[in-house]
mmCIF file of C-alpha atoms and ligand atoms in Angstrom:
data_model
loop_
_atom_site.group_PDB
_atom_site.id
_atom_site.type_symbol
_atom_site.label_atom_id
_atom_site.label_comp_id
_atom_site.label_asym_id
_atom_site.label_seq_id
_atom_site.Cartn_x
_atom_site.Cartn_y
_atom_site.Cartn_z
ATOM 1 C CA MET A 63 90.267 85.883 113.545
ATOM 2 C CA LYS A 64 91.373 88.551 110.864
ATOM 3 C CA ALA A 65 92.350 91.786 112.032
ATOM 4 C CA PHE A 66 89.590 94.685 111.466
ATOM 5 C CA ALA A 67 89.641 96.136 108.100
ATOM 6 C CA SER A 68 93.444 97.539 107.317
ATOM 7 C CA SER A 69 94.273 98.382 110.959
ATOM 8 C CA ALA A 70 97.074 96.018 110.892
ATOM 9 C CA ASP A 71 98.328 97.404 107.437
ATOM 10 C CA LEU A 72 101.178 99.624 108.823
ATOM 11 C CA VAL A 73 103.695 99.379 106.399
ATOM 12 C CA ALA A 74 104.212 102.349 104.371
ATOM 13 C CA LYS A 75 103.961 102.120 100.388
ATOM 14 C CA GLU A 76 106.374 103.232 97.875
ATOM 15 C CA GLN A 77 104.970 106.557 96.110
ATOM 16 C CA THR A 78 105.725 106.772 92.490
ATOM 17 C CA LEU A 79 105.349 110.378 90.570
ATOM 18 C CA GLU A 80 104.461 109.638 86.882
ATOM 19 C CA VAL A 81 104.483 112.343 83.972
ATOM 20 C CA LEU A 82 102.089 110.988 81.769
ATOM 21 C CA ALA A 83 102.327 113.976 79.305
ATOM 22 C CA ASP A 84 103.779 117.474 79.484
ATOM 23 C CA GLY A 85 102.476 119.059 82.566
ATOM 24 C CA VAL A 86 100.188 115.737 83.759
ATOM 25 C CA TYR A 87 101.036 113.954 86.675
ATOM 26 C CA ALA A 88 100.000 111.014 88.685
ATOM 27 C CA LEU A 89 101.201 109.915 91.807
ATOM 28 C CA THR A 90 100.332 105.962 92.350
ATOM 29 C CA ALA A 91 101.327 104.005 95.548
ATOM 30 C CA GLU A 92 101.115 100.346 95.584
ATOM 31 C CA GLY A 93 97.233 100.310 95.954
ATOM 32 C CA ASP A 94 97.103 103.093 98.383
ATOM 33 C CA PRO A 95 94.689 106.057 97.002
ATOM 34 C CA ASN A 96 96.125 107.836 93.736
ATOM 35 C CA VAL A 97 96.210 111.487 93.115
ATOM 36 C CA GLY A 98 96.965 113.550 89.918
ATOM 37 C CA ALA A 99 97.691 117.338 88.762
ATOM 38 C CA ILE A 100 97.206 119.088 85.553
ATOM 39 C CA GLU A 101 99.055 121.978 84.564
ATOM 40 C CA GLY A 102 97.362 125.145 83.122
ATOM 41 C CA GLU A 103 99.225 127.988 81.630
ATOM 42 C CA ASP A 104 99.759 129.641 84.783
ATOM 43 C CA PHE A 105 98.055 127.401 87.439
ATOM 44 C CA LEU A 106 97.574 123.825 88.495
ATOM 45 C CA VAL A 107 94.403 121.758 89.075
ATOM 46 C CA CYS A 108 94.996 119.113 91.546
ATOM 47 C CA PHE A 109 92.968 116.159 91.549
ATOM 48 C CA GLU A 110 92.086 114.309 95.101
ATOM 49 C CA ALA A 111 93.428 115.646 98.407
ATOM 50 C CA MET A 112 94.642 112.724 100.294
ATOM 51 C CA ALA A 113 93.401 111.809 103.950
ATOM 52 C CA THR A 114 95.351 114.492 105.725
ATOM 53 C CA PRO A 115 96.977 117.823 105.039
ATOM 54 C CA VAL A 116 100.529 116.368 106.141
ATOM 55 C CA ALA A 117 99.857 113.575 103.807
ATOM 56 C CA ALA A 118 98.995 116.005 100.863
ATOM 57 C CA ALA A 119 101.891 118.223 101.532
ATOM 58 C CA GLY A 120 104.534 115.310 100.941
ATOM 59 C CA TRP A 121 102.384 114.755 97.723
ATOM 60 C CA LEU A 122 102.791 118.622 96.977
ATOM 61 C CA GLU A 123 106.352 118.521 97.792
ATOM 62 C CA ARG A 124 107.113 115.749 95.057
ATOM 63 C CA LEU A 125 105.063 118.124 92.527
ATOM 64 C CA ARG A 126 106.829 120.922 93.437
ATOM 65 C CA GLU A 127 109.826 119.141 91.918
ATOM 66 C CA HIS A 128 107.986 119.854 88.534
ATOM 67 C CA THR A 129 106.370 122.995 88.691
ATOM 68 C CA THR A 130 105.708 125.855 90.863
ATOM 69 C CA LYS A 131 102.648 126.832 89.605
ATOM 70 C CA PRO A 132 99.851 127.713 92.183
ATOM 71 C CA VAL A 133 96.934 125.477 92.658
ATOM 72 C CA ARG A 134 93.658 127.263 91.500
ATOM 73 C CA TYR A 135 91.535 124.117 91.295
ATOM 74 C CA LEU A 136 91.059 121.260 93.717
ATOM 75 C CA VAL A 137 88.971 118.554 92.259
ATOM 76 C CA LEU A 138 87.448 115.911 94.554
ATOM 77 C CA SER A 139 86.123 112.788 92.671
ATOM 78 C CA HIS A 140 83.734 112.114 95.577
ATOM 79 C CA TYR A 141 83.279 112.229 99.261
ATOM 80 C CA HIS A 142 85.305 109.763 101.026
ATOM 81 C CA ALA A 143 87.407 111.022 103.749
ATOM 82 C CA VAL A 144 90.799 109.416 102.656
ATOM 83 C CA ARG A 145 90.087 111.489 99.398
ATOM 84 C CA VAL A 146 89.135 114.996 100.771
ATOM 85 C CA LEU A 147 90.286 115.846 104.137
ATOM 86 C CA GLY A 148 93.742 116.761 103.142
ATOM 87 C CA ALA A 149 92.418 119.570 101.049
ATOM 88 C CA SER A 150 93.713 122.608 103.336
ATOM 89 C CA ALA A 151 97.200 121.859 102.128
ATOM 90 C CA PHE A 152 96.394 122.914 98.479
ATOM 91 C CA GLY A 153 95.594 126.459 99.472
ATOM 92 C CA ALA A 154 93.303 126.043 96.327
ATOM 93 C CA ASP A 155 91.078 129.119 95.008
ATOM 94 C CA VAL A 156 88.186 126.599 94.013
ATOM 95 C CA ILE A 157 87.391 123.111 95.479
ATOM 96 C CA ALA A 158 85.048 121.521 92.790
ATOM 97 C CA ALA A 159 83.131 118.561 93.171
ATOM 98 C CA HIS A 160 79.548 117.056 92.245
ATOM 99 C CA ASP A 161 76.521 118.592 93.830
ATOM 100 C CA ASN A 162 75.915 114.964 95.495
ATOM 101 C CA THR A 163 79.231 114.948 96.800
ATOM 102 C CA ARG A 164 78.595 118.318 98.740
ATOM 103 C CA ALA A 165 75.337 116.950 99.991
ATOM 104 C CA LEU A 166 76.834 113.570 101.193
ATOM 105 C CA ILE A 167 79.513 115.626 103.158
ATOM 106 C CA ALA A 168 76.891 117.652 104.750
ATOM 107 C CA GLU A 169 74.900 114.336 105.493
ATOM 108 C CA ARG A 170 77.778 112.056 106.305
ATOM 109 C CA GLY A 171 80.965 113.227 106.068
ATOM 110 C CA GLN A 172 81.547 113.089 109.843
ATOM 111 C CA GLN A 173 80.763 109.581 110.370
ATOM 112 C CA ASP A 174 82.722 108.769 106.899
ATOM 113 C CA TRP A 175 85.703 110.643 108.532
ATOM 114 C CA GLU A 176 85.640 108.293 111.640
ATOM 115 C CA SER A 177 84.841 105.353 109.942
ATOM 116 C CA GLU A 178 87.577 105.289 107.476
ATOM 117 C CA LEU A 179 90.037 106.622 110.357
ATOM 118 C CA GLY A 180 89.100 103.383 111.943
ATOM 119 C CA ARG A 181 89.515 101.114 108.823
ATOM 120 C CA MET A 182 92.694 102.442 107.604
ATOM 121 C CA PRO A 183 94.683 104.509 109.993
ATOM 122 C CA ARG A 184 97.915 104.407 108.343
ATOM 123 C CA LEU A 185 96.675 106.824 105.558
ATOM 124 C CA PHE A 186 95.993 109.657 108.035
ATOM 125 C CA ARG A 187 99.509 110.929 108.718
ATOM 126 C CA ASP A 188 99.019 113.049 111.476
ATOM 127 C CA PRO A 189 95.141 113.234 111.903
ATOM 128 C CA SER A 190 95.193 116.103 113.987
ATOM 129 C CA SER A 191 96.680 118.473 110.995
ATOM 130 C CA ILE A 192 92.597 117.989 109.623
ATOM 131 C CA PRO A 193 91.061 121.493 110.353
ATOM 132 C CA GLY A 194 87.455 119.788 109.436
ATOM 133 C CA LEU A 195 85.202 118.709 107.058
ATOM 134 C CA THR A 196 86.149 119.754 103.481
ATOM 135 C CA TRP A 197 83.577 121.801 101.907
ATOM 136 C CA PRO A 198 83.245 122.186 98.066
ATOM 137 C CA THR A 199 83.183 125.705 97.012
ATOM 138 C CA VAL A 200 81.924 124.839 93.375
ATOM 139 C CA THR A 201 79.696 122.130 92.158
ATOM 140 C CA PHE A 202 77.780 121.021 89.292
ATOM 141 C CA SER A 203 75.428 118.267 88.155
ATOM 142 C CA ASP A 204 76.948 116.987 84.804
ATOM 143 C CA ARG A 205 79.832 118.854 83.494
ATOM 144 C CA LEU A 206 82.384 121.710 84.311
ATOM 145 C CA THR A 207 84.945 122.631 81.871
ATOM 146 C CA ILE A 208 88.216 124.261 82.966
ATOM 147 C CA HIS A 209 90.083 125.992 80.178
ATOM 148 C CA LEU A 210 93.757 125.309 80.979
ATOM 149 C CA GLY A 211 95.210 128.050 78.333
ATOM 150 C CA GLY A 212 98.579 128.310 76.673
ATOM 151 C CA GLY A 213 97.594 125.528 74.299
ATOM 152 C CA ARG A 214 96.833 122.973 76.973
ATOM 153 C CA GLY A 215 93.333 122.104 76.106
ATOM 154 C CA GLU A 216 90.566 121.424 78.460
ATOM 155 C CA LEU A 217 89.779 119.718 81.651
ATOM 156 C CA VAL A 218 86.440 118.120 81.463
ATOM 157 C CA LEU A 219 84.947 117.139 84.928
ATOM 158 C CA THR A 220 82.051 114.776 83.938
ATOM 159 C CA TYR A 221 79.421 112.900 85.811
ATOM 160 C CA CYS A 222 79.019 109.284 84.452
ATOM 161 C CA GLY A 223 76.067 108.318 86.776
ATOM 162 C CA ARG A 224 75.959 106.723 90.012
ATOM 163 C CA GLY A 225 78.547 104.204 90.692
ATOM 164 C CA HIS A 226 81.132 104.048 93.506
ATOM 165 C CA THR A 227 79.013 106.571 95.597
ATOM 166 C CA GLU A 228 76.151 108.979 94.582
ATOM 167 C CA GLY A 229 78.517 111.748 93.198
ATOM 168 C CA ASP A 230 81.631 110.509 91.366
ATOM 169 C CA ILE A 231 83.282 112.487 88.646
ATOM 170 C CA VAL A 232 86.079 112.001 86.342
ATOM 171 C CA ALA A 233 88.458 114.511 84.849
ATOM 172 C CA TRP A 234 89.027 113.982 81.286
ATOM 173 C CA LEU A 235 91.850 115.614 79.332
ATOM 174 C CA PRO A 236 90.647 115.085 75.738
ATOM 175 C CA LYS A 237 93.733 116.787 73.967
ATOM 176 C CA ARG A 238 95.776 113.946 75.660
ATOM 177 C CA LYS A 239 93.270 111.182 75.945
ATOM 178 C CA ILE A 240 93.957 110.749 79.880
ATOM 179 C CA LEU A 241 91.676 109.967 82.229
ATOM 180 C CA PHE A 242 91.612 110.434 85.966
ATOM 181 C CA ALA A 243 88.703 107.985 86.889
ATOM 182 C CA GLY A 244 88.591 108.093 90.698
ATOM 183 C CA ASP A 245 87.228 105.075 92.229
ATOM 184 C CA LEU A 246 84.864 104.314 89.460
ATOM 185 C CA VAL A 247 87.951 102.154 87.990
ATOM 186 C CA GLU A 248 90.352 100.368 89.940
ATOM 187 C CA ALA A 249 93.602 98.855 88.383
ATOM 188 C CA GLN A 250 94.522 95.782 90.058
ATOM 189 C CA ALA A 251 93.014 96.820 93.167
ATOM 190 C CA ALA A 252 90.006 95.366 95.121
ATOM 191 C CA LEU A 253 86.748 97.711 94.387
ATOM 192 C CA TYR A 254 85.373 99.450 97.592
ATOM 193 C CA THR A 255 81.648 99.215 96.868
ATOM 194 C CA GLY A 256 80.122 100.155 100.503
ATOM 195 C CA ASP A 257 78.460 103.225 99.284
ATOM 196 C CA ALA A 258 77.694 101.951 95.787
ATOM 197 C CA PHE A 259 74.921 101.450 93.506
ATOM 198 C CA HIS A 260 76.234 98.259 92.143
ATOM 199 C CA ARG A 261 73.723 97.850 89.235
ATOM 200 C CA GLU A 262 73.793 101.350 87.610
ATOM 201 C CA TRP A 263 77.892 101.115 88.121
ATOM 202 C CA ALA A 264 78.244 97.772 86.396
ATOM 203 C CA ALA A 265 76.008 98.986 83.561
ATOM 204 C CA GLY A 266 75.592 102.856 82.144
ATOM 205 C CA THR A 267 78.295 104.225 84.465
ATOM 206 C CA LEU A 268 80.859 102.064 83.253
ATOM 207 C CA ASP A 269 79.978 102.755 79.717
ATOM 208 C CA ALA A 270 80.056 106.199 79.918
ATOM 209 C CA VAL A 271 83.544 105.917 81.503
ATOM 210 C CA ALA A 272 84.540 103.511 78.299
ATOM 211 C CA ALA A 273 83.277 105.856 75.809
ATOM 212 C CA LEU A 274 85.198 108.655 76.808
ATOM 213 C CA GLY A 275 88.123 106.364 74.707
ATOM 214 C CA ALA A 276 90.884 107.142 77.298
ATOM 215 C CA GLU A 277 94.595 105.994 76.136
ATOM 216 C CA SER A 278 95.976 106.348 79.825
ATOM 217 C CA LEU A 279 93.870 105.947 82.787
ATOM 218 C CA VAL A 280 94.561 106.691 86.486
ATOM 219 C CA GLY A 281 92.121 104.851 88.605
ATOM 220 C CA GLY A 282 91.352 105.168 91.982
ATOM 221 C CA ARG A 283 94.197 102.663 92.943
ATOM 222 C CA GLY A 284 96.574 100.715 91.494
ATOM 223 C CA ALA A 285 99.273 101.526 88.523
ATOM 224 C CA VAL A 286 98.264 103.842 85.815
ATOM 225 C CA ALA A 287 96.829 101.866 82.771
ATOM 226 C CA ARG A 288 98.943 102.817 79.605
ATOM 227 C CA GLY A 289 97.441 102.200 76.283
ATOM 228 C CA GLU A 290 94.321 101.242 74.987
ATOM 229 C CA GLN A 291 94.366 97.621 76.017
ATOM 230 C CA ALA A 292 95.331 98.650 79.672
ATOM 231 C CA VAL A 293 92.579 100.939 80.023
ATOM 232 C CA SER A 294 90.175 98.304 78.500
ATOM 233 C CA ALA A 295 91.501 95.862 80.953
ATOM 234 C CA ALA A 296 91.028 97.888 83.803
ATOM 235 C CA ILE A 297 87.426 98.917 83.004
ATOM 236 C CA ARG A 298 86.949 95.212 82.228
ATOM 237 C CA GLN A 299 88.107 94.044 85.689
ATOM 238 C CA THR A 300 85.815 96.848 87.716
ATOM 239 C CA ARG A 301 83.055 95.533 85.861
ATOM 240 C CA ASP A 302 83.657 91.995 86.052
ATOM 241 C CA PHE A 303 84.177 92.245 89.955
ATOM 242 C CA LEU A 304 80.738 93.810 90.225
ATOM 243 C CA THR A 305 78.623 91.329 87.957
ATOM 244 C CA THR A 306 80.359 88.610 89.945
ATOM 245 C CA MET A 307 79.110 89.958 93.419
ATOM 246 C CA LEU A 308 75.790 90.625 91.670
ATOM 247 C CA GLU A 309 75.553 87.218 90.379
ATOM 248 C CA GLN A 310 76.632 85.520 93.740
ATOM 249 C CA VAL A 311 74.764 87.627 96.112
ATOM 250 C CA SER A 312 71.422 87.804 94.021
ATOM 251 C CA ALA A 313 71.732 83.709 93.548
ATOM 252 C CA VAL A 314 72.012 83.264 97.578
ATOM 253 C CA ARG A 315 69.026 85.429 97.869
ATOM 254 C CA ALA A 316 66.987 83.875 95.336
ATOM 255 C CA ALA A 317 67.732 80.719 97.285
ATOM 256 C CA GLY A 318 66.785 81.985 100.535
ATOM 257 C CA GLY A 319 69.968 82.515 101.800
ATOM 258 C CA THR A 320 71.452 84.878 104.422
ATOM 259 C CA LEU A 321 73.981 87.806 104.206
ATOM 260 C CA ARG A 322 76.844 85.646 105.419
ATOM 261 C CA ASP A 323 75.835 82.828 102.931
ATOM 262 C CA ALA A 324 76.185 85.756 100.566
ATOM 263 C CA PHE A 325 79.293 86.709 101.824
ATOM 264 C CA MET A 326 80.963 83.377 101.932
ATOM 265 C CA ALA A 327 79.739 82.903 97.786
ATOM 266 C CA ALA A 328 80.623 86.154 96.949
ATOM 267 C CA HIS A 329 84.191 85.785 98.621
ATOM 268 C CA SER A 330 84.670 82.341 97.145
ATOM 269 C CA ALA A 331 83.670 83.613 93.710
ATOM 270 C CA LEU A 332 86.263 86.434 93.869
ATOM 271 C CA ALA A 333 89.263 85.520 95.555
ATOM 272 C CA PRO A 334 90.701 83.249 92.864
ATOM 273 C CA ARG A 335 91.061 86.594 90.609
ATOM 274 C CA TYR A 336 91.228 89.551 93.160
ATOM 275 C CA GLY A 337 91.967 87.939 96.520
ATOM 276 C CA ARG A 338 95.567 88.955 96.264
ATOM 277 C CA TRP A 339 94.876 92.591 95.296
ATOM 278 C CA PRO A 340 95.085 95.250 97.867
ATOM 279 C CA ILE A 341 92.231 95.698 100.203
ATOM 280 C CA PHE A 342 90.266 92.918 99.069
ATOM 281 C CA GLU A 343 89.559 91.473 102.474
ATOM 282 C CA HIS A 344 89.277 95.021 103.845
ATOM 283 C CA CYS A 345 86.245 95.696 101.398
ATOM 284 C CA MET A 346 84.471 92.409 101.150
ATOM 285 C CA PRO A 347 82.543 92.607 104.492
ATOM 286 C CA PHE A 348 81.141 96.398 103.529
ATOM 287 C CA ASN A 349 80.638 95.332 99.851
ATOM 288 C CA VAL A 350 78.454 92.636 100.310
ATOM 289 C CA SER A 351 76.573 94.209 103.323
ATOM 290 C CA ARG A 352 75.395 97.464 100.676
ATOM 291 C CA LEU A 353 74.697 95.104 97.935
ATOM 292 C CA TRP A 354 72.509 93.078 99.959
ATOM 293 C CA ASP A 355 70.852 95.972 101.003
ATOM 294 C CA GLU A 356 70.746 97.321 97.653
ATOM 295 C CA LEU A 357 68.996 94.109 96.479
ATOM 296 C CA SER A 358 66.473 94.479 99.106
ATOM 297 C CA GLY A 359 65.377 97.822 98.103
ATOM 298 C CA THR A 360 67.340 100.239 100.106
ATOM 299 C CA GLU A 361 67.876 102.727 97.624
ATOM 300 C CA ARG A 362 70.618 104.696 99.196
ATOM 301 C CA PRO A 363 73.615 103.149 101.272
ATOM 302 C CA VAL A 364 73.145 103.002 105.074
ATOM 303 C CA ILE A 365 75.729 105.344 106.780
ATOM 304 C CA TRP A 366 78.873 103.524 108.143
ATOM 305 C CA THR A 367 79.751 104.389 111.298
ATOM 306 C CA ALA A 368 82.757 103.042 113.280
ATOM 307 C CA GLN A 369 80.368 101.250 115.274
ATOM 308 C CA ARG A 370 78.350 99.697 112.551
ATOM 309 C CA ASP A 371 81.929 98.900 110.534
ATOM 310 C CA ARG A 372 82.763 96.755 113.556
ATOM 311 C CA GLU A 373 79.393 95.048 113.884
ATOM 312 C CA VAL A 374 79.172 94.032 110.180
ATOM 313 C CA TRP A 375 82.892 92.906 110.187
ATOM 314 C CA ASP A 376 82.614 90.717 113.271
ATOM 315 C CA HIS A 377 79.289 89.247 111.641
ATOM 316 C CA LEU A 378 81.083 88.392 108.607
ATOM 317 C CA GLN A 379 84.955 88.522 108.541
ATOM 318 C CA ASP A 380 85.726 85.986 111.096
HETATM 319 ZN ZN1 ZN B 283 86.059 106.081 97.699
#
């Protein structure tokens, strides 16, 4: 029987800080959640907050080797706990997110915190340092532009449609053609789709991401995609993961099969290509469970609780 989710994954990952252009940074970590930062003339924009303030402080220490500018904006790509609960470490004037992200935190932020802590305890360095849920202070529905000043251009926060969650946004730096895509795109890491809208994500949402024409892309997990070919490959892999799941689970449903049959079929179809990528086994039970619900007409993802996590895991992944 497999250990629950990533509860047995306790070996720290190597973090790599990459300078993508003058004043544009990404910290990747072998498949752990990526974060980024963009310098304005006299301030910083940070992208994603990590799981705890103690974890985030480690990232800020690395960043401070490059710049001492204060953090004016903290941008949250979506509501998931491992992306938002470290926010207090940044001392940001503004915490920006999509309208739906704020609503999701109000609706299910507490449950998501408990769920993610149980699934991936390693990311929660000193969980007692989390002061509470993270509340965005500025939210928007379509687009929010941050003028960076000093000839650095602008950073455009854009909603591309429902995808990994109901409220994902990307951060786009047109002057440098660099895209921080959050969990809407993964580069050689498995997708987590337990809170997703698979059909929209695989179609219009990824089309909108691709249409930006990025030449460098920082996905939610995995290495930075550098160059148009690598960016296209990351988007293509993300779409293929989704469409393969959709094909398999739809076929099982049409044939009168069960959720467990659908899990087996999707797992078998994806494993040859994606089975060795980070968090594949962790994600699959939650992914197929949500997709099954979506195809059954359940409009919005059912809230994951620590208890429901275990029930679904025990039903599918043993
Ligand atoms: Zn996420």
